[in-house]
Coordinates of C-alpha atoms in Angstrom, one line a residue:
X1 CA 0.0 0.0 0.0
X2 CA 1.3 3.5 -0.9
X3 CA 2.3 5.6 2.0
X4 CA 1.8 9.3 1.1
X5 CA 3.2 10.7 4.4
X6 CA 6.2 8.3 4.7
X7 CA 9.3 10.3 5.6
X8 CA 11.9 10.6 2.8
X9 CA 14.5 8.7 4.8
X10 CA 12.2 5.7 4.9
X11 CA 11.3 6.1 1.2
X12 CA 15.0 5.9 0.3
X13 CA 15.5 2.9 2.6
X14 CA 12.7 1.1 0.8
X15 CA 13.9 2.2 -2.6
X16 CA 17.5 1.0 -2.3
X17 CA 16.4 -2.3 -0.9
X18 CA 14.1 -2.8 -3.9
X19 CA 15.8 -1.3 -7.0
X20 CA 19.1 -2.4 -8.5
X21 CA 19.9 0.6 -10.8
X22 CA 19.0 4.2 -11.1
X23 CA 17.1 4.2 -14.4
X24 CA 14.6 6.8 -15.7
X25 CA 11.8 4.3 -15.6
X26 CA 12.5 3.5 -11.9
X27 CA 12.7 7.2 -11.1
X28 CA 9.3 7.9 -12.7
X29 CA 7.7 5.0 -10.9
X30 CA 8.9 6.2 -7.4
X31 CA 8.0 9.8 -8.3
X32 CA 4.4 8.7 -9.0
X33 CA 4.4 6.7 -5.8
X34 CA 5.6 9.6 -3.6
X35 CA 4.8 12.8 -5.5
X36 CA 5.5 14.9 -2.3
X37 CA 9.2 13.9 -2.5
X38 CA 9.5 14.5 -6.3
X39 CA 12.3 17.0 -6.1
X40 CA 14.3 15.1 -3.5
X41 CA 13.9 11.9 -5.5
X42 CA 15.2 13.7 -8.6
X43 CA 18.3 14.8 -6.6
X44 CA 18.9 11.3 -5.2
X45 CA 18.5 9.6 -8.6
X46 CA 20.8 12.2 -10.2
X47 CA 23.6 11.5 -7.7
X48 CA 23.0 7.7 -7.7
X49 CA 23.0 7.4 -11.5
X50 CA 25.9 9.7 -12.0
X51 CA 28.2 8.1 -9.5
X52 CA 28.9 5.2 -11.8
X53 CA 29.0 7.6 -14.7
X54 CA 31.8 9.6 -13.0
X55 CA 33.8 6.5 -12.1
X56 CA 33.7 5.4 -15.8
X57 CA 34.8 8.8 -17.0
X58 CA 37.7 9.1 -14.5
X59 CA 38.9 5.5 -14.9
X60 CA 38.3 5.3 -18.7
X61 CA 36.9 1.7 -18.4
X62 CA 33.7 0.1 -19.5
X63 CA 33.1 -2.0 -16.4
X64 CA 30.6 -0.5 -14.0
X65 CA 31.5 -0.3 -10.2
X66 CA 29.2 -2.1 -7.8
X67 CA 25.7 -0.6 -7.6
X68 CA 25.8 -0.7 -3.8
X69 CA 28.7 1.8 -3.7
X70 CA 26.7 4.3 -5.7
X71 CA 23.7 3.9 -3.5
X72 CA 25.7 4.5 -0.4
X73 CA 27.4 7.6 -1.8
X74 CA 24.0 9.0 -2.8
X75 CA 22.7 8.4 0.8
X76 CA 25.8 10.2 2.1
X77 CA 25.1 13.2 -0.1
X78 CA 21.4 13.3 0.9
X79 CA 22.5 13.4 4.6
X80 CA 25.1 16.1 3.8
X81 CA 22.5 18.2 2.0
X82 CA 20.1 17.9 4.9
X83 CA 17.4 16.0 2.9
X84 CA 17.5 13.1 5.5
X85 CA 18.7 13.2 9.1
X86 CA 22.3 12.3 10.1
X87 CA 23.0 8.8 11.3
X88 CA 23.7 10.0 14.8
X89 CA 20.5 12.1 15.0
X90 CA 18.4 10.4 17.8
X91 CA 15.2 12.0 19.1
X92 CA 14.8 12.1 22.9
X93 CA 11.7 10.3 24.2
X94 CA 9.6 10.8 27.3
X95 CA 8.9 7.6 29.2
X96 CA 5.3 7.3 28.0
X97 CA 6.2 8.1 24.4
X98 CA 8.8 5.4 24.5
X99 CA 6.1 2.9 25.7
X100 CA 3.8 3.9 22.9
X101 CA 6.5 3.7 20.3
X102 CA 7.6 0.3 21.6
X103 CA 4.0 -0.9 21.3
X104 CA 3.8 0.4 17.7
X105 CA 7.1 -1.3 16.8
X106 CA 5.9 -4.6 18.3
X107 CA 2.7 -4.6 16.3
X108 CA 4.7 -4.6 13.1
X109 CA 2.8 -2.0 11.1
X110 CA -0.7 -3.3 12.2
X111 CA -1.1 -1.0 15.2
X112 CA -4.2 1.1 15.5
X113 CA -5.7 3.1 18.4
X114 CA -7.4 0.0 19.9
X115 CA -4.6 -2.5 19.9
X116 CA -1.9 0.1 20.6
X117 CA -3.8 1.0 23.8
X118 CA -4.1 -2.7 24.7
X119 CA -0.4 -3.3 24.1
X120 CA 0.6 -0.4 26.2
X121 CA -1.7 -1.6 29.0
X122 CA 0.0 -5.1 28.7
X123 CA 3.5 -3.5 28.9
X124 CA 2.6 -1.4 32.0
X125 CA 0.3 -3.9 33.7
X126 CA -2.2 -1.1 34.3
X127 CA -5.4 0.3 32.7
X128 CA -4.6 2.9 30.0
X129 CA -7.1 5.4 28.5
X130 CA -7.2 5.9 24.7
X131 CA -6.9 9.7 25.0
X132 CA -3.3 9.9 26.1
X133 CA -2.4 7.2 23.6
X134 CA -3.8 9.3 20.7
X135 CA -2.0 12.4 22.0
X136 CA 1.3 10.5 22.1
X137 CA 0.8 9.0 18.7
X138 CA 0.0 12.4 17.2
X139 CA 3.2 13.8 18.7
X140 CA 5.3 10.9 17.5
X141 CA 3.9 11.3 13.9
X142 CA 4.7 15.1 13.9
X143 CA 8.3 14.2 14.9
X144 CA 8.5 11.7 12.0
X145 CA 9.0 8.8 14.4
X146 CA 5.9 7.0 13.1
X147 CA 3.9 7.3 9.9
X148 CA 0.3 6.4 9.3
X149 CA -1.8 4.9 6.5
X150 CA -5.6 4.4 6.2
X151 CA -6.9 1.0 5.1
X152 CA -10.6 1.0 4.2
X153 CA -12.6 -1.6 6.1
X154 CA -14.7 -4.2 4.3
X155 CA -17.3 -3.9 7.0
X156 CA -18.4 -1.1 9.3
X157 CA -19.6 2.4 8.9
X158 CA -16.3 4.3 9.2
X159 CA -16.0 6.2 5.8
X160 CA -12.3 7.0 6.3
X161 CA -11.2 3.4 7.2
X162 CA -8.9 2.3 10.0
X163 CA -5.7 4.3 10.6
X164 CA -2.6 2.1 11.1
X165 CA 0.7 3.3 12.5
X166 CA 4.2 2.1 11.6
X167 CA 7.5 3.0 13.2
X168 CA 10.0 4.9 11.0
X169 CA 13.8 4.6 10.8
X170 CA 14.1 7.7 13.0
X171 CA 11.8 6.0 15.4
X172 CA 13.9 2.9 15.4
X173 CA 17.0 5.0 16.2
X174 CA 15.1 6.6 19.1
X175 CA 14.5 3.1 20.5
X176 CA 18.1 2.2 20.1
X177 CA 17.8 0.1 17.0
X178 CA 20.6 0.2 14.3
X179 CA 19.0 -1.4 11.2
X180 CA 19.6 1.7 9.0
X181 CA 21.9 1.1 6.0
X182 CA 25.2 2.5 7.0
X183 CA 27.5 3.9 4.3
X184 CA 31.0 2.5 4.0
X185 CA 34.0 4.8 4.1
X186 CA 35.1 5.8 0.6
X187 CA 38.4 7.0 -0.7
X188 CA 38.4 10.7 -1.5
X189 CA 39.3 11.4 -5.1
X190 CA 41.3 14.6 -5.4
X191 CA 40.9 15.1 -9.1
X192 CA 37.5 16.7 -10.0
X193 CA 35.8 16.4 -13.4
X194 CA 36.0 19.4 -15.8
X195 CA 32.4 20.2 -14.9
X196 CA 29.6 18.7 -13.0
X197 CA 28.5 15.4 -14.6
X198 CA 25.7 15.1 -12.1
X199 CA 24.2 18.3 -13.5
X200 CA 24.5 16.9 -17.0
X201 CA 22.5 13.8 -16.3
X202 CA 19.9 15.6 -14.2
X203 CA 19.4 18.2 -16.9
X204 CA 19.1 15.5 -19.5
X205 CA 16.6 13.5 -17.5
X206 CA 14.5 16.6 -16.9
X207 CA 14.7 17.7 -20.5
X208 CA 13.9 14.5 -22.4
X209 CA 10.6 12.8 -21.9
X210 CA 11.7 9.7 -23.9
X211 CA 14.9 8.4 -25.5
X212 CA 15.3 9.3 -29.2
X213 CA 18.1 9.4 -31.7
X214 CA 17.8 13.2 -32.1
X215 CA 18.3 13.5 -28.4
X216 CA 21.4 11.3 -28.6
X217 CA 22.9 13.5 -31.3
X218 CA 22.0 16.6 -29.4
X219 CA 23.5 15.6 -26.1
X220 CA 26.6 13.9 -27.6
X221 CA 27.2 17.0 -29.6
X222 CA 26.8 19.2 -26.6
X223 CA 29.3 17.1 -24.5
X224 CA 31.5 15.2 -27.1
X225 CA 34.1 14.1 -24.5
X226 CA 31.3 12.0 -22.8
X227 CA 29.6 10.8 -25.9
X228 CA 30.2 7.1 -25.4
X229 CA 28.8 7.2 -21.9
X230 CA 25.9 9.3 -22.8
X231 CA 25.1 7.0 -25.8
X232 CA 25.3 4.0 -23.4
X233 CA 22.9 5.7 -21.0
X234 CA 20.4 6.3 -23.9
X235 CA 20.6 2.7 -25.1
X236 CA 20.0 1.3 -21.6
X237 CA 17.1 3.7 -21.1
X238 CA 15.5 2.7 -24.4
X239 CA 15.9 -1.0 -23.5
X240 CA 14.1 -0.4 -20.2
X241 CA 11.3 1.4 -22.0
X242 CA 10.9 -1.5 -24.4
X243 CA 10.8 -4.0 -21.5
X244 CA 8.3 -1.9 -19.6
X245 CA 6.1 -1.2 -22.7
X246 CA 6.8 2.5 -22.5
X247 CA 7.2 4.8 -25.6
X248 CA 10.7 5.4 -27.0
X249 CA 12.0 6.7 -30.3
X250 CA 15.6 5.5 -30.3
X251 CA 15.2 1.9 -31.5
X252 CA 12.8 1.2 -34.4
X253 CA 11.3 -2.2 -33.9
X254 CA 9.9 -4.5 -36.5
X255 CA 7.9 -7.7 -35.9
X256 CA 11.0 -10.0 -36.0
X257 CA 12.8 -7.9 -33.4
X258 CA 9.8 -7.9 -31.1
X259 CA 9.4 -11.7 -31.3
X260 CA 13.1 -12.8 -30.9
X261 CA 13.1 -11.8 -27.2
X262 CA 16.6 -10.2 -27.5
X263 CA 15.5 -7.2 -25.4
X264 CA 14.6 -9.6 -22.5
X265 CA 18.0 -11.2 -22.3
X266 CA 20.9 -10.2 -20.1
X267 CA 22.8 -9.0 -23.2
X268 CA 19.9 -6.7 -24.2
X269 CA 22.1 -3.6 -24.5
X270 CA 24.5 -5.4 -27.0
X271 CA 21.4 -6.6 -28.9
X272 CA 20.1 -3.1 -29.1
X273 CA 23.4 -1.8 -30.4
X274 CA 23.3 -4.4 -33.1
X275 CA 19.8 -3.4 -34.1
X276 CA 20.9 0.3 -34.2
X277 CA 23.9 -0.5 -36.4
X278 CA 21.6 -2.3 -38.9
X279 CA 19.3 0.8 -38.9
X280 CA 22.3 3.0 -39.6
X281 CA 22.1 4.7 -36.2
X282 CA 25.7 4.7 -35.0
X283 CA 26.2 4.8 -31.2
X284 CA 27.7 7.2 -30.3
X285 CA 27.0 9.4 -33.4
X286 CA 30.1 10.3 -35.4
X287 CA 31.7 13.6 -34.5
X288 CA 30.9 16.7 -36.6
X289 CA 33.6 17.2 -39.2
X290 CA 32.0 20.0 -41.3
X291 CA 29.4 22.7 -41.1
X292 CA 27.5 24.6 -43.7
X293 CA 29.3 28.0 -44.2
X294 CA 26.3 30.0 -42.9
X295 CA 25.9 27.7 -39.9
X296 CA 29.5 28.2 -39.0
X297 CA 29.1 32.0 -39.3
X298 CA 26.1 31.9 -36.9
X299 CA 28.0 29.6 -34.5
X300 CA 31.0 31.9 -34.6
X301 CA 28.7 34.9 -33.8
X302 CA 27.3 33.1 -30.8
X303 CA 30.8 32.3 -29.5
X304 CA 32.0 35.9 -30.0
X305 CA 29.0 37.3 -28.2
X306 CA 29.4 34.9 -25.4
X307 CA 25.7 34.1 -25.9
X308 CA 22.9 36.3 -27.1
X309 CA 19.4 36.7 -28.4
X310 CA 18.3 36.1 -32.0
X311 CA 18.4 39.8 -32.8
X312 CA 21.9 40.2 -31.4
X313 CA 23.2 37.1 -33.2
X314 CA 21.6 38.3 -36.5
X315 CA 23.2 41.7 -36.2
X316 CA 26.6 40.1 -35.6
X317 CA 26.3 37.9 -38.7
X318 CA 25.2 40.9 -40.7
X319 CA 28.3 42.8 -39.6
X320 CA 30.5 39.9 -40.5
X321 CA 29.2 39.3 -44.0
X322 CA 28.6 43.0 -44.6
X323 CA 25.2 42.3 -46.2
X324 CA 21.6 42.2 -44.9
X325 CA 20.8 38.8 -43.3
X326 CA 17.1 38.0 -42.6
X327 CA 16.4 36.9 -39.0
X328 CA 14.5 33.9 -40.3
X329 CA 17.7 32.6 -41.8
X330 CA 19.6 33.0 -38.6
X331 CA 16.7 31.4 -36.7
X332 CA 16.7 28.3 -39.0
X333 CA 20.5 28.0 -38.6
X334 CA 20.2 28.2 -34.7
X335 CA 17.6 25.5 -34.9
X336 CA 20.0 23.2 -36.9
X337 CA 22.8 24.0 -34.5
X338 CA 20.6 23.2 -31.5
X339 CA 19.7 19.8 -33.0
X340 CA 23.4 19.1 -33.3
X341 CA 24.0 20.0 -29.7
X342 CA 26.3 22.9 -30.6
X343 CA 24.2 25.7 -29.0
X344 CA 21.8 25.5 -26.1
X345 CA 18.8 27.8 -25.7
X346 CA 17.7 29.3 -22.4
X347 CA 14.1 30.4 -22.0
X348 CA 14.5 32.3 -18.7
X349 CA 13.5 35.4 -20.5
X350 CA 10.7 36.1 -23.0
X351 CA 13.1 35.8 -26.0
X352 CA 15.3 32.7 -26.3
X353 CA 18.9 33.3 -25.3
X354 CA 21.5 31.1 -27.1
X355 CA 24.9 30.0 -25.7
X356 CA 27.6 27.9 -27.3
X357 CA 28.1 24.5 -25.8
X358 CA 31.4 22.6 -25.2
X359 CA 30.7 20.6 -28.3
X360 CA 30.0 23.9 -30.2
X361 CA 33.5 25.2 -29.2
X362 CA 35.1 21.9 -30.4
X363 CA 33.2 22.0 -33.7
X364 CA 34.2 25.6 -34.2
X365 CA 37.8 24.7 -33.7
X366 CA 37.9 21.6 -35.8
X367 CA 35.4 22.1 -38.7
X368 CA 35.8 24.0 -41.9

């Protein structure tokens, strides 16, 4: 049963015990399950998914590190960012609150006002009124030491159903339990990447609704030094979409490819690469070796302006060629350059603002 008020720490504990990898499909499933933690889940998946990606980039090897290491690192970062409480954060408990929390823990998630009251009476050996139990449970829930869910009765007149209470990880720590996943100590890597790969994947996941070959070209063109890793990410994403019956525009499937079962095998990524090669979709796409003269003029104008609006870029091109250039021509060129990943638009203002990408600088230096 879904738990809409489950603390984020407990959501992560459930997530890492259930999922093996940080895929887009998995992220969307958990975001639908816990929409109130949508932003925090996006941060967690970005860190988790990119940790392996960073290791590959630094080491220059194809073999992925253990998934558990990436999970533990993501948990560390969530604690460092204050999204979940530190490991040594233990809430102090009054004597009566401890009794109530102990009763909820012993009932294993099936505790409601009646049997919690009965269990506390059993623990104390005295008669206990329901009112102080309800006050204590409300206080424990506000402190995120317990969470509640409502299960509709099959019989009875209660329209809201019975409210059940379950102890959280923070509640377990308050009782002196230590069943929380503890991160291992990791070696500190002194060398940092040229720029934040975590931000790259997070931006990509938020920008693309489904994997497509146009998206592969765009992102590999934008970050050519990571093209192999980005292409691998898109292939894995497309395979997971095929397995889950979700839409994707990267791999064009015919009846034979649907029936062979290659996408259900452990070597599904290799099978997908073979299908893409037969379709003429190279992964990663080949580097850009040439540009149309006018596109190169527009790209050069964007670079010299350090970014600008369409009108500014058009004026710069007009000054360069010393002839009138129609804005519609410059706009079409910017659209082509954006599809190649050589410029990136920003829509923070009313008019689009274009900036040259890393790939655009490389293309400007290497193309004719």
